[in-house]
């Protein structure tokens, strides 16, 4: 007998973390008309939603365990970028049919990441339709410490965590536009399909960083959101960026044979899920300590400056702050669903 909607939910989406009395932030989990959440004293809720659409955000034949992971990871990445701690999430899922082994794997990837970050699945909606996964996350944080996009100040340093471009490189390879050695493809595909949300970094940046954003659409595009919101401009030190750990070994190897594609991956790659943030110069040593504590590379890649008549723009500069000339063929436009 085929499984019905409610059996499916009971079997795969009852999260032990959401059972009564298990999670301090969850007063009531799923099963009623609403879940009831309780942020800690002095904390407010941080809320964000992101949808993953088959063919648009992922290949329809992607491993279901990876899809479950990524659907939650991209949402937790938004909490990280705000400096919030995860509490709970709801899952809206459209499935073309009930394929139990598929759902079991999907739920395993989803709930493993949820458990790793203490984020309880407290509700959702399940229906038949083209494969689509929409998650809304709820986190908590003291409101005065939120890392807002509009808080960058002229004089701030500009930083990025981890490394950029591997997810885009994997996408280019999977689409047959670039051939990668097998081992490099495995590593880059891991970055595309199983991003790790930088939650510890986001919370560590509270009180140190001014503005932050997570990189989903590409470095320059997402930096643009911060600059517009803050009414400032930026100088991106391209040589510093290219020499930094933000360019990992696989993109560095690509740069030797195809520099324009490597620069596209770094500057406009998309799907990176690293944090971009600004911080005052006085925070440099505290940030170095934080990076060491977390075992995460934090690269200083430029600075925030006052907006000029040209508006809230990012200029690409060399070591002497002169315009940096990119090789022909570099694509700088970030991901836009309708462009
Ligand atoms: N359909 C919508 N209705 C209301 N607000 C939306 C909608 N889509 C996006 N937004 C808001 O617009 C802002 C930018 O969205 P987006 O680029 O998706 O952010 P992110 O990269 O953090 O996911 C966010 O604050 C988001 O909440
Ligand atoms: C099959 C497939 N095609 C394209 C991409 C690349 N891609 C799709 S959406 C996206 C940007 C992030 O998605 P969006 O919906 O803009 O997320 P948000 O900025 O709202 O977090 C990228 C780089 C992909 N990951 N998989
Ligand atoms: Mg979004």
CSV table of C-alpha atoms and ligand atoms in Angstrom, one decimal:
chain,number,residue,atom,x,y,z
A,1,UNK,CA,0.0,0.0,0.0
A,2,UNK,CA,1.3,3.4,-0.9
A,3,UNK,CA,2.1,5.7,2.0
A,4,UNK,CA,-0.3,8.6,2.5
A,5,UNK,CA,0.6,12.2,3.3
A,6,UNK,CA,0.2,11.9,7.0
A,7,UNK,CA,2.0,8.6,7.3
A,8,UNK,CA,4.9,10.2,5.4
A,9,UNK,CA,5.0,13.1,7.8
A,10,UNK,CA,4.8,10.8,10.9
A,11,UNK,CA,7.5,8.5,9.6
A,12,UNK,CA,10.1,10.9,8.2
A,13,UNK,CA,9.4,14.4,9.5
A,14,UNK,CA,8.8,13.9,13.3
A,15,UNK,CA,11.9,15.4,14.7
A,16,UNK,CA,13.0,14.2,18.2
A,17,UNK,CA,14.3,17.6,18.9
A,18,UNK,CA,10.8,19.1,18.5
A,19,UNK,CA,9.2,16.7,21.0
A,20,UNK,CA,7.8,18.4,24.2
A,21,UNK,CA,10.4,19.5,26.7
A,22,UNK,CA,13.5,18.7,24.5
A,23,UNK,CA,14.4,22.2,23.1
A,24,UNK,CA,14.2,25.3,25.3
A,25,UNK,CA,13.1,27.4,22.3
A,26,UNK,CA,10.2,25.1,21.3
A,27,UNK,CA,7.0,25.3,23.3
A,28,UNK,CA,5.1,23.2,20.8
A,29,UNK,CA,6.4,21.3,17.8
A,30,UNK,CA,4.4,20.0,14.8
A,31,UNK,CA,1.0,18.4,14.9
A,32,UNK,CA,-1.1,21.4,15.7
A,33,UNK,CA,-2.2,24.4,13.6
A,34,UNK,CA,0.9,26.4,14.6
A,35,UNK,CA,4.2,25.7,16.4
A,36,UNK,CA,5.0,27.8,19.4
A,37,UNK,CA,8.5,29.2,19.7
A,38,UNK,CA,10.1,31.0,22.7
A,39,UNK,CA,13.3,33.0,22.1
A,40,UNK,CA,15.5,33.4,25.2
A,41,UNK,CA,15.3,36.4,27.5
A,42,UNK,CA,16.4,39.6,25.8
A,43,UNK,CA,16.5,37.9,22.4
A,44,UNK,CA,14.3,38.5,19.3
A,45,UNK,CA,13.4,36.1,16.5
A,46,UNK,CA,15.5,36.2,13.3
A,47,UNK,CA,13.4,34.8,10.4
A,48,UNK,CA,14.4,33.9,6.9
A,49,UNK,CA,13.1,31.8,4.0
A,50,UNK,CA,14.7,30.3,0.9
A,51,UNK,CA,13.2,28.0,-1.7
A,52,UNK,CA,15.1,25.4,-3.8
A,53,UNK,CA,13.5,24.6,-7.1
A,54,UNK,CA,14.4,21.5,-9.2
A,55,UNK,CA,16.3,22.5,-12.3
A,56,UNK,CA,16.9,26.0,-11.0
A,57,UNK,CA,18.8,25.5,-7.7
A,58,UNK,CA,19.7,21.8,-8.1
A,59,UNK,CA,19.8,19.0,-10.7
A,60,UNK,CA,16.7,16.9,-10.3
A,61,UNK,CA,18.8,13.7,-10.0
A,62,UNK,CA,21.0,15.1,-7.1
A,63,UNK,CA,21.5,12.7,-4.2
A,64,UNK,CA,18.5,13.3,-1.9
A,65,UNK,CA,20.7,13.3,1.2
A,66,UNK,CA,22.7,16.2,-0.2
A,67,UNK,CA,19.5,18.0,-1.2
A,68,UNK,CA,18.1,17.7,2.3
A,69,UNK,CA,21.4,19.1,3.7
A,70,UNK,CA,21.6,22.0,1.2
A,71,UNK,CA,17.9,23.1,1.7
A,72,UNK,CA,18.5,23.7,5.4
A,73,UNK,CA,22.2,24.9,4.9
A,74,UNK,CA,21.3,27.8,2.7
A,75,UNK,CA,18.7,28.9,5.2
A,76,UNK,CA,21.0,28.5,8.2
A,77,UNK,CA,23.5,30.6,6.2
A,78,UNK,CA,21.1,33.5,6.4
A,79,UNK,CA,20.9,33.1,10.2
A,80,UNK,CA,24.7,33.0,10.3
A,81,UNK,CA,25.0,36.2,8.3
A,82,UNK,CA,22.7,38.0,10.8
A,83,UNK,CA,24.7,36.7,13.8
A,84,UNK,CA,21.7,34.6,15.0
A,85,UNK,CA,21.6,31.2,16.7
A,86,UNK,CA,19.3,28.7,15.1
A,87,UNK,CA,16.1,27.6,17.0
A,88,UNK,CA,13.7,25.9,14.6
A,89,UNK,CA,12.5,25.6,11.0
A,90,UNK,CA,9.5,24.7,9.0
A,91,UNK,CA,9.6,22.7,5.8
A,92,UNK,CA,7.2,23.1,2.8
A,93,UNK,CA,7.8,20.2,0.4
A,94,UNK,CA,6.2,19.4,-3.0
A,95,UNK,CA,7.0,15.9,-4.3
A,96,UNK,CA,6.0,14.5,-7.7
A,97,UNK,CA,5.3,11.1,-6.0
A,98,UNK,CA,6.1,9.3,-2.8
A,99,UNK,CA,9.4,7.5,-3.4
A,100,UNK,CA,10.1,6.2,0.2
A,101,UNK,CA,13.8,5.5,-0.2
A,102,UNK,CA,14.2,9.0,-1.7
A,103,UNK,CA,12.3,10.7,1.2
A,104,UNK,CA,14.2,8.7,3.8
A,105,UNK,CA,17.5,9.9,2.4
A,106,UNK,CA,16.3,13.5,2.0
A,107,UNK,CA,15.1,13.5,5.7
A,108,UNK,CA,18.4,11.9,6.8
A,109,UNK,CA,20.4,14.8,5.2
A,110,UNK,CA,18.0,17.4,6.5
A,111,UNK,CA,17.8,16.2,10.1
A,112,UNK,CA,21.5,15.4,10.5
A,113,UNK,CA,22.3,19.1,9.8
A,114,UNK,CA,19.4,20.2,12.0
A,115,UNK,CA,20.7,18.1,14.9
A,116,UNK,CA,24.2,19.4,14.4
A,117,UNK,CA,23.0,23.0,14.9
A,118,UNK,CA,20.2,22.3,17.4
A,119,UNK,CA,17.5,23.5,15.0
A,120,UNK,CA,14.2,21.7,15.5
A,121,UNK,CA,11.8,20.9,12.6
A,122,UNK,CA,8.6,22.2,14.1
A,123,UNK,CA,6.2,22.1,11.1
A,124,UNK,CA,5.6,22.4,7.4
A,125,UNK,CA,3.4,21.5,4.5
A,126,UNK,CA,3.6,18.6,2.2
A,127,UNK,CA,1.8,18.3,-1.2
A,128,UNK,CA,2.1,16.7,-4.6
A,129,UNK,CA,3.7,18.8,-7.3
A,130,UNK,CA,6.9,19.5,-9.1
A,131,UNK,CA,9.9,18.9,-6.8
A,132,UNK,CA,10.3,22.0,-4.6
A,133,UNK,CA,11.8,22.5,-1.1
A,134,UNK,CA,11.0,25.7,0.8
A,135,UNK,CA,12.4,26.1,4.3
A,136,UNK,CA,11.8,29.0,6.8
A,137,UNK,CA,14.2,29.2,9.7
A,138,UNK,CA,13.8,30.9,13.0
A,139,UNK,CA,16.8,32.0,15.0
A,140,UNK,CA,17.4,34.2,18.0
A,141,UNK,CA,19.8,37.0,18.9
A,142,UNK,CA,20.0,40.1,21.0
A,143,UNK,CA,18.6,42.8,18.6
A,144,UNK,CA,21.4,45.3,19.2
A,145,UNK,CA,24.0,42.8,18.0
A,146,UNK,CA,22.3,41.9,14.7
A,147,UNK,CA,24.8,42.1,11.7
A,148,UNK,CA,22.8,44.2,9.4
A,149,UNK,CA,23.5,44.9,5.7
A,150,UNK,CA,23.1,48.6,6.3
A,151,UNK,CA,25.8,48.9,9.0
A,152,UNK,CA,29.0,49.2,6.9
A,153,UNK,CA,31.0,52.3,7.6
A,154,UNK,CA,33.7,54.1,5.6
A,155,UNK,CA,37.1,53.0,7.0
A,156,UNK,CA,35.9,49.5,7.7
A,157,UNK,CA,38.0,46.6,6.5
A,158,UNK,CA,36.3,44.1,4.2
A,159,UNK,CA,36.6,40.4,4.8
A,160,UNK,CA,35.5,37.1,3.4
A,161,UNK,CA,35.5,33.7,5.2
A,162,UNK,CA,36.7,30.4,3.7
A,163,UNK,CA,37.2,30.0,0.0
A,164,UNK,CA,35.2,31.0,-3.0
A,165,UNK,CA,34.4,29.7,-6.5
A,166,UNK,CA,34.4,25.9,-6.1
A,167,UNK,CA,30.6,25.6,-6.3
A,168,UNK,CA,30.6,27.5,-9.6
A,169,UNK,CA,33.4,25.4,-10.9
A,170,UNK,CA,31.5,22.3,-10.1
A,171,UNK,CA,28.4,23.7,-11.9
A,172,UNK,CA,30.5,24.5,-15.0
A,173,UNK,CA,31.9,21.0,-14.9
A,174,UNK,CA,28.5,19.3,-14.4
A,175,UNK,CA,27.1,21.3,-17.3
A,176,UNK,CA,30.0,20.1,-19.5
A,177,UNK,CA,31.5,23.6,-20.0
A,178,UNK,CA,34.8,22.8,-18.2
A,179,UNK,CA,36.6,19.5,-17.6
A,180,UNK,CA,37.9,19.0,-14.1
A,181,UNK,CA,40.2,16.2,-12.8
A,182,UNK,CA,38.1,13.6,-10.9
A,183,UNK,CA,39.5,14.5,-7.5
A,184,UNK,CA,38.9,18.2,-8.0
A,185,UNK,CA,35.3,17.5,-9.2
A,186,UNK,CA,34.6,15.5,-6.0
A,187,UNK,CA,35.8,18.4,-3.9
A,188,UNK,CA,34.1,21.2,-5.8
A,189,UNK,CA,30.9,19.2,-6.0
A,190,UNK,CA,30.9,18.8,-2.2
A,191,UNK,CA,31.0,22.6,-2.0
A,192,UNK,CA,28.1,22.9,-4.4
A,193,UNK,CA,25.9,20.2,-2.9
A,194,UNK,CA,26.8,20.3,0.8
A,195,UNK,CA,27.6,23.9,1.8
A,196,UNK,CA,28.5,24.3,5.5
A,197,UNK,CA,26.7,27.3,7.0
A,198,UNK,CA,29.1,29.6,8.9
A,199,UNK,CA,27.1,29.8,12.1
A,200,UNK,CA,29.9,29.8,14.6
A,201,UNK,CA,31.6,32.6,12.7
A,202,UNK,CA,28.4,34.6,12.5
A,203,UNK,CA,27.9,34.5,16.2
A,204,UNK,CA,31.6,35.2,16.8
A,205,UNK,CA,31.3,38.3,14.7
A,206,UNK,CA,28.6,39.8,17.1
A,207,UNK,CA,30.1,43.0,18.5
A,208,UNK,CA,33.1,42.8,16.2
A,209,UNK,CA,31.8,43.2,12.7
A,210,UNK,CA,29.6,46.0,11.5
A,211,UNK,CA,27.7,44.6,8.4
A,212,UNK,CA,27.5,41.0,7.1
A,213,UNK,CA,25.9,39.1,4.3
A,214,UNK,CA,26.1,35.5,3.1
A,215,UNK,CA,27.4,34.9,-0.4
A,216,UNK,CA,24.7,33.1,-2.4
A,217,UNK,CA,24.6,35.1,-5.7
A,218,UNK,CA,28.4,35.9,-6.0
A,219,UNK,CA,30.9,38.1,-4.2
A,220,UNK,CA,30.4,41.3,-6.2
A,221,UNK,CA,26.7,41.0,-6.4
A,222,UNK,CA,26.2,40.4,-2.6
A,223,UNK,CA,28.8,43.1,-1.7
A,224,UNK,CA,26.6,45.4,-3.9
A,225,UNK,CA,23.7,44.7,-1.5
A,226,UNK,CA,25.7,45.8,1.5
A,227,UNK,CA,27.0,48.9,-0.3
A,228,UNK,CA,23.6,50.0,-1.4
A,229,UNK,CA,22.0,49.4,2.0
A,230,UNK,CA,24.8,51.2,3.8
A,231,UNK,CA,25.2,54.1,1.3
A,232,UNK,CA,29.0,53.5,1.0
A,233,UNK,CA,31.5,52.3,-1.7
A,234,UNK,CA,34.2,49.7,-1.5
A,235,UNK,CA,37.7,49.0,-2.9
A,236,UNK,CA,38.4,45.4,-3.5
A,237,UNK,CA,42.1,44.6,-3.4
A,238,UNK,CA,42.2,42.0,-6.2
A,239,UNK,CA,45.9,41.0,-5.7
A,240,UNK,CA,45.2,40.5,-2.0
A,241,UNK,CA,42.1,38.5,-2.7
A,242,UNK,CA,43.9,36.3,-5.3
A,243,UNK,CA,46.8,35.7,-2.9
A,244,UNK,CA,44.6,34.8,0.0
A,245,UNK,CA,43.1,31.5,1.1
A,246,UNK,CA,39.8,32.8,-0.4
A,247,UNK,CA,41.2,31.2,-3.6
A,248,UNK,CA,41.6,27.6,-2.7
A,249,UNK,CA,43.8,25.0,-4.6
A,250,UNK,CA,41.2,24.0,-7.2
A,251,UNK,CA,40.4,27.5,-8.3
A,252,UNK,CA,44.1,28.4,-8.1
A,253,UNK,CA,45.0,25.5,-10.4
A,254,UNK,CA,42.2,26.7,-12.8
A,255,UNK,CA,43.7,30.2,-12.8
A,256,UNK,CA,46.9,28.9,-14.4
A,257,UNK,CA,45.1,27.6,-17.5
A,258,UNK,CA,41.9,29.7,-17.7
A,259,UNK,CA,42.3,32.9,-15.6
A,260,UNK,CA,39.1,34.5,-16.8
A,261,UNK,CA,37.0,31.5,-15.7
A,262,UNK,CA,38.9,31.4,-12.3
A,263,UNK,CA,38.1,35.1,-11.8
A,264,UNK,CA,34.5,34.6,-12.7
A,265,UNK,CA,34.3,31.8,-10.2
A,266,UNK,CA,35.8,34.0,-7.4
A,267,UNK,CA,34.1,37.3,-8.1
A,268,UNK,CA,30.7,36.1,-9.4
A,269,UNK,CA,30.6,32.4,-8.7
A,270,UNK,CA,27.5,32.0,-6.6
A,271,UNK,CA,26.5,29.2,-4.2
A,272,UNK,CA,29.5,29.9,-2.0
A,273,UNK,CA,27.7,30.3,1.4
A,274,UNK,CA,30.7,32.0,2.9
A,275,UNK,CA,30.3,35.2,5.0
A,276,UNK,CA,31.3,38.6,3.7
A,277,UNK,CA,31.6,41.2,6.4
A,278,UNK,CA,33.0,44.6,7.3
A,279,UNK,CA,34.7,45.5,10.6
A,280,UNK,CA,36.6,48.4,12.1
A,281,UNK,CA,40.4,48.4,11.9
A,282,UNK,CA,40.5,48.1,15.7
A,283,UNK,CA,38.9,44.6,15.4
A,284,UNK,CA,41.8,43.1,13.4
A,285,UNK,CA,43.5,41.2,16.2
A,286,UNK,CA,40.2,40.0,17.7
A,287,UNK,CA,39.2,38.7,14.3
A,288,UNK,CA,42.6,36.9,13.8
A,289,UNK,CA,42.0,35.2,17.2
A,290,UNK,CA,38.4,34.3,16.1
A,291,UNK,CA,39.7,32.7,12.9
A,292,UNK,CA,42.2,30.7,14.8
A,293,UNK,CA,39.7,29.5,17.3
A,294,UNK,CA,37.3,28.4,14.6
A,295,UNK,CA,40.0,26.9,12.4
A,296,UNK,CA,38.5,29.0,9.5
A,297,UNK,CA,40.5,31.2,7.1
A,298,UNK,CA,39.3,34.9,7.3
A,299,UNK,CA,40.8,37.0,4.5
A,300,UNK,CA,41.0,40.7,4.5
A,301,UNK,CA,40.2,41.7,0.9
A,302,UNK,CA,39.6,45.4,0.8
A,303,UNK,CA,38.0,48.3,2.5
A,304,UNK,CA,34.8,50.4,2.7
A,305,UNK,CA,35.1,54.0,1.6
A,306,UNK,CA,32.7,56.9,1.3
A,307,UNK,CA,30.4,56.8,-1.7
A,308,UNK,CA,31.4,59.2,-4.4
A,309,UNK,CA,29.3,60.7,-7.2
A,310,UNK,CA,29.5,57.3,-8.9
A,311,UNK,CA,27.3,55.9,-6.0
A,312,UNK,CA,27.6,52.8,-3.8
A,313,UNK,CA,30.1,51.0,-6.1
A,314,UNK,CA,32.8,48.5,-5.7
A,315,UNK,CA,36.0,49.4,-7.5
A,316,UNK,CA,38.6,46.7,-8.2
A,317,UNK,CA,42.1,48.0,-7.3
A,318,UNK,CA,45.7,46.8,-7.3
A,319,UNK,CA,48.4,47.2,-4.6
A,320,UNK,CA,48.7,50.9,-5.3
A,321,UNK,CA,45.0,51.4,-5.2
A,322,UNK,CA,45.0,52.0,-9.0
A,323,UNK,CA,42.3,50.4,-11.1
A,324,UNK,CA,42.9,46.6,-11.6
A,325,UNK,CA,42.6,45.5,-15.2
A,326,UNK,CA,40.7,42.2,-15.5
A,327,UNK,CA,41.6,39.9,-18.4
A,328,UNK,CA,38.9,39.8,-21.1
A,329,UNK,CA,36.0,37.3,-20.7
A,330,UNK,CA,35.5,37.7,-16.9
A,331,UNK,CA,31.8,37.7,-16.0
A,332,UNK,CA,31.0,39.9,-13.1
A,333,UNK,CA,27.2,39.7,-13.0
A,334,UNK,CA,25.8,37.8,-10.0
A,335,UNK,CA,23.0,35.3,-10.2
A,336,UNK,CA,19.6,36.8,-10.8
A,337,UNK,CA,16.6,34.5,-11.4
A,338,UNK,CA,15.0,36.9,-13.9
A,339,UNK,CA,17.9,38.6,-15.7
B,1,LIG,N1,8.3,37.3,-2.2
B,1,LIG,C1,8.9,38.1,-1.2
B,1,LIG,N2,8.1,38.8,-0.4
B,1,LIG,C2,8.7,39.6,0.5
B,1,LIG,N3,10.0,39.8,0.7
B,1,LIG,C3,10.8,39.1,-0.1
B,1,LIG,C4,10.3,38.3,-1.1
B,1,LIG,N4,11.4,37.7,-1.8
B,1,LIG,C5,12.5,38.2,-1.2
B,1,LIG,N5,12.1,39.1,-0.2
B,1,LIG,C6,13.1,39.8,0.7
B,1,LIG,O1,14.0,40.5,-0.1
B,1,LIG,C7,15.3,40.5,0.5
B,1,LIG,C8,16.3,40.0,-0.5
B,1,LIG,O2,16.0,38.6,-0.8
B,1,LIG,P1,17.1,37.6,-1.2
B,1,LIG,O3,18.0,38.1,-2.2
B,1,LIG,O4,16.4,36.3,-1.5
B,1,LIG,O5,17.9,37.4,0.2
B,1,LIG,P2,18.9,36.3,0.6
B,1,LIG,O6,20.0,36.3,-0.4
B,1,LIG,O7,19.4,36.7,2.0
B,1,LIG,O8,18.1,35.0,0.6
B,1,LIG,C9,15.2,39.7,1.8
B,1,LIG,O9,15.0,40.5,2.9
B,1,LIG,C10,13.9,38.9,1.6
B,1,LIG,O10,13.3,38.6,2.8
B,2,LIG,C1,20.9,23.2,-11.5
B,2,LIG,C2,21.5,24.5,-11.0
B,2,LIG,N1,21.6,25.6,-11.8
B,2,LIG,C3,22.1,26.7,-11.3
B,2,LIG,C4,22.7,26.8,-10.0
B,2,LIG,C5,23.3,28.1,-9.6
B,2,LIG,N2,22.4,28.8,-8.7
B,2,LIG,C6,21.1,28.6,-8.7
B,2,LIG,S1,20.4,29.7,-7.6
B,2,LIG,C7,21.8,30.5,-7.3
B,2,LIG,C8,21.9,31.7,-6.4
B,2,LIG,C9,21.3,31.5,-5.0
B,2,LIG,O1,19.9,31.3,-5.2
B,2,LIG,P1,18.9,32.4,-4.7
B,2,LIG,O2,17.5,31.8,-4.9
B,2,LIG,O3,19.2,33.7,-5.4
B,2,LIG,O4,19.2,32.4,-3.2
B,2,LIG,P2,19.2,33.6,-2.2
B,2,LIG,O5,20.1,34.7,-2.7
B,2,LIG,O6,17.8,34.0,-2.1
B,2,LIG,O7,19.7,33.0,-0.9
B,2,LIG,C10,22.9,29.9,-8.0
B,2,LIG,C11,24.3,30.4,-7.9
B,2,LIG,C12,22.6,25.6,-9.3
B,2,LIG,N3,23.0,25.6,-8.0
B,2,LIG,N4,22.0,24.5,-9.8
B,3,LIG,MG1,16.5,34.4,-0.5
